[in-house]
């Protein structure tokens, strides 16, 4: 694993836990963690037996088959392409890259590798929440019918505090983008994943509400925030259906509200990550006097991923998506079936993000997504 | 109408409004309101053209067909029996009386009157909330199947404040009982109404949490609270099914939470008066992966009473039950069909209350309801 | 009252009920209702003693002081201007008019009339829901602090059914606009009312999802829908704050979801008309471990309008806003204080709607609101 | 670890995960798992390197310091007492034993062991949900003030299906009791833990709704259910406060609803395990117009246990309580401080259960808890 921050902890828990709950076709072994500083302590905490400070060491090792990239986005392309070319399967955190160009290069590398049975996957982990997977299955099964409209948002509030510090996430050259790329990307991916439809064009505005933030350790000094912290946009899918999106780090009181609502002529589904064990489903074909949103507790063995976990009514948390992701990734590798989302899927989201930025620079004009 | 307090306002609004929304078989005319003090102001406020200070005047009038009794419980029996004997149809607020004996006398008078086409009805208005009426219909249609258990409660918190004043509601000789008779009676009636089952025996405890309260207008003087403010009891229906009940005026933060949950082998329904436009329904016969509580917004024209009101999604409030009650009462009178709940139904609830008090006095022992 | 449809019923209930609950400075008398067809039946049902078929009759009568206009939008301007010029106070349903030009003419007439003590008011009734009035008060009192972002939507689903009939609401020449003007106008007004801020520019897209609808009574014939049924737009307030809006008649399962969320640096408030007795409030200044959205049941006597109604915990419904509106309108007239929203306020919303339509025709480009 | 069923999996995940998130004073090593049949497969799945078929082997080993007992209740006493006498620290799943006598013996053994620095703990894991721990802290800090009443229930529905099979949980000699001991015990412990008060007497009824169940693998054969599946009871705390309890396996649609509500003169708290990341808090000292239940998302680093896990808004699940329990148990051992709940605490709950059974056998009469 390359990287050892918040995502490093989450991915480690996934690698450690998945084999204990799923019957995997091969048991992954946690071998080596890479980081430039403080990696010994991280290895100890996260449970990795070996460490390195240069990711090239990991790629050079013959006994390592899988590279898991959890670094900031500016290093994804270089590492992933090198790993794929070295014949390693690659799991890479989203956003796939900081620019559409890098993402395209990664997708090309992944396509070449796949031809040799080496697979790459983008870490849109929220596809692995049982409720979102159920939503996808229900839409695919026609439960919402023909889709009329889509609403997706990802709302957080950790920048509401004007004293929230200046970090790598505040800087476009490191983070690529702000709320749009960090959390808006999840909303876009989830909307496309659940509906099975692709966005064709977008119109929107991105905004930096707080333009300067205090630099930690340098009292009185402020850094220029060069990323957005609020993104409002609409999208039109290839089939003409409209969707509305919001990504915000200023939505006071909303901590991690990735929300999706899909409305169709036979029903609707609604999801909120702050209530992740539930999926709301409206069956517009039921007798009128019994219609309403059904709050499905997605903890039955019949639900996606759940049979491996606990009995009905025993809740899953944030981290379970990472174990479910390991299950799907390892299964894809062993069975030689491309796991999804592929790097191409990740790159497509990157193109959506680019188109939104273009639209915002162009007075919110509708902008075709280049793909 | 006899009485002009809170219930007087609610009933007045029902009489005034019902003919404007329902196509009634006869249009009631608000004629005379009776009260011992301040009745002129009340008549003006509540919209009654004539006043009297003695209820006997109302009964003596030939041009009055209906007597609506909204006084405290200690006067119900005398007025209602006199009115029925005078050939007036009677609507009487719950609890029907302060004792089971009075209630029985009223039920007998009502039975005699009914034989002559004169009808009496008990004001358990919460049967007329569209959601509770829908619940009853759904249970009757087998939507919950064989009932396994029932849970009912009525939670308020207006006595949480130790300085809440000493009133007629604090005194057993005036109010008959406290939380048990005032709000527990609603929980009992609703549980029996929705399930279509009758309680056969009870076990419970009634408690006075705050035993003295300040007498308004007499600084430093306190009155002895002689009624309960918390009642916890279980009941067994005639068919053996168990139910649990709570009536509380000390449930901090709950303002008017009349709740009912009925669990059966095919489903469940749940209601809360603080959310009165909705009924929760669990369909245990649905595919497992789609099961959950469906939040039915009971505002469709197909729902009980609703067609007379507003379009779907336009909420009804507390007072609409009183208009719906007028509809049912007037319809019963004109069509010469006994409206429900009858005085016999009201008296049965009174017997349940008596049995609970007996059980409480007897160490919570299971006590058969005398009926 | 001119008009006798759904809004006629709602306004009638307001006029009839307000004097029974509020201590009004003058008691309004329901005198005359005007409609071209079927007006006798409506008068009987809605409780009006006299009828007319031409609105000019109402304006010509000396004993009529107030004209309440509840007709479709295409007739508002002519009636309202004539009524104001005849010295009648005017309450006019929203949207104020079908075009910004008409609305401006009405606002001018209202300004002239106000100089003579004759007042006009726009019927944005949802300002009179206690919870929205509380929201406004709390924002004004600084409870959310400096506002960072606003989200408002009005979601319905009655056009989800492709067989929903072709009506006057389907036709731009009669209805003025579709979801945008009918319900989007409420979202705009509520967002401006609660925040106390005015929109300066907008960017958005309006869409007609179902383009033909069956003409009632003419089997096999379909009419062209010339109004929008989905509107997605963003707005920027004069102070630079961004807001996102949606108005939809295709939001499956949402019946009447007028929603508003205002996020600031000290807190947030959230409202949903489907849950109208509650206001959600997030206090970001509370101790961190106790922060969360507080679900305020807006039924206390301390809350706006509520003291006139029922005890705490007894829910109000849709129609109560119309009584509250009568209270404010009559009070304004008698005390000679301009009631709000004025016709100028109504016209401003009309300009926002026009700017959204312009933006939509112009590729969603940001468009300055002409005011 | 002795046992390898559902609880075996949960405890294993706790032992494996706790050291990866908490800074423990000593790192536990998962060494040996014991089971009579199929233990090799379980060891492989659950991640234990060694196995045994007799629990005495575990106790005999010098390199094992901790015994974790997750077998059915009938074997708890023998194993736990032997382990304590052998100087092993013991974590034992609830209910502590199948009878109060066994539990008392275990508590005595634990008291003797504690004198030598060897500790025992009862596995009431739901004390370790951050929201319940927060509830306890808030009650202790006076946030609800003087407690007026308590309501606790544990509702499940897995026996609603009449074809649910006959298992060890159906038999009193193996399971000790049914809904009462299995889930009612949690409700009792949680109510006592959060309030800091102890029950002194109880009154209640336990019931077996379905009296025969099909024996798996023996078509047509049915076993007699000798345990309860519904328990309704009231309790009185030592300070006189009343509480109402329900434990049900027939509450259709409720999968794992351990609920607690504590009402006091300064506020209230409410919890539901089906919504485990949240705690509802009503502050009755707030300005009246802002009062309401605050939905605290218990995911802030300031909340109990949470700092070790994920950032705010990233939800925890059922299993996290087991890691939190390991943290507290290991910390207690290393720091030589008795971890809670002790075996004495577990035995006290057992006495409450016994008193309820006595009351039920005695017509629901109020019964003093022998302790």
Short mmCIF file of C-alpha atoms in Angstrom, two decimals, chain C residues 134 138 143 281-283 287-297 300 302-303, chain D residues 134 138 143 281-283 287-297 300 302-303:
data_model
loop_
_atom_site.label_atom_id
_atom_site.label_comp_id
_atom_site.label_asym_id
_atom_site.label_seq_id
_atom_site.Cartn_x
_atom_site.Cartn_y
_atom_site.Cartn_z
CA UNK C 134 -40.07 31.17 13.16
CA UNK C 138 -34.41 33.03 14.01
CA UNK C 143 -29.22 32.18 14.98
CA UNK C 281 -32.38 24.03 13.79
CA UNK C 282 -28.68 23.33 14.10
CA UNK C 283 -26.86 25.40 16.67
CA UNK C 287 -20.88 22.39 22.81
CA UNK C 288 -19.62 20.11 20.03
CA UNK C 289 -20.72 16.93 21.77
CA UNK C 290 -24.32 18.19 21.94
CA UNK C 291 -24.62 19.56 18.43
CA UNK C 292 -27.24 18.19 16.09
CA UNK C 293 -30.38 19.24 14.32
CA UNK C 294 -33.06 20.10 16.85
CA UNK C 295 -36.53 19.23 15.71
CA UNK C 296 -38.56 22.12 17.08
CA UNK C 297 -42.26 21.34 17.26
CA UNK C 300 -45.95 26.53 21.48
CA UNK C 302 -44.47 31.55 22.01
CA UNK C 303 -44.27 30.64 18.33
CA UNK D 134 -22.69 9.66 25.76
CA UNK D 138 -25.05 13.39 29.87
CA UNK D 143 -28.55 17.13 31.48
CA UNK D 281 -31.50 14.92 23.47
CA UNK D 282 -34.22 17.27 24.64
CA UNK D 283 -33.03 20.27 26.57
CA UNK D 287 -35.69 28.88 25.41
CA UNK D 288 -39.15 27.42 24.86
CA UNK D 289 -39.34 28.47 21.24
CA UNK D 290 -36.15 26.53 20.44
CA UNK D 291 -36.91 23.35 22.37
CA UNK D 292 -37.05 20.07 20.55
CA UNK D 293 -35.25 16.77 20.35
CA UNK D 294 -31.72 17.33 19.07
CA UNK D 295 -30.45 14.53 16.93
CA UNK D 296 -26.81 14.35 17.97
CA UNK D 297 -24.66 12.50 15.45
CA UNK D 300 -17.23 13.62 16.83
CA UNK D 302 -15.17 14.55 21.57
CA UNK D 303 -17.63 11.67 21.88
#
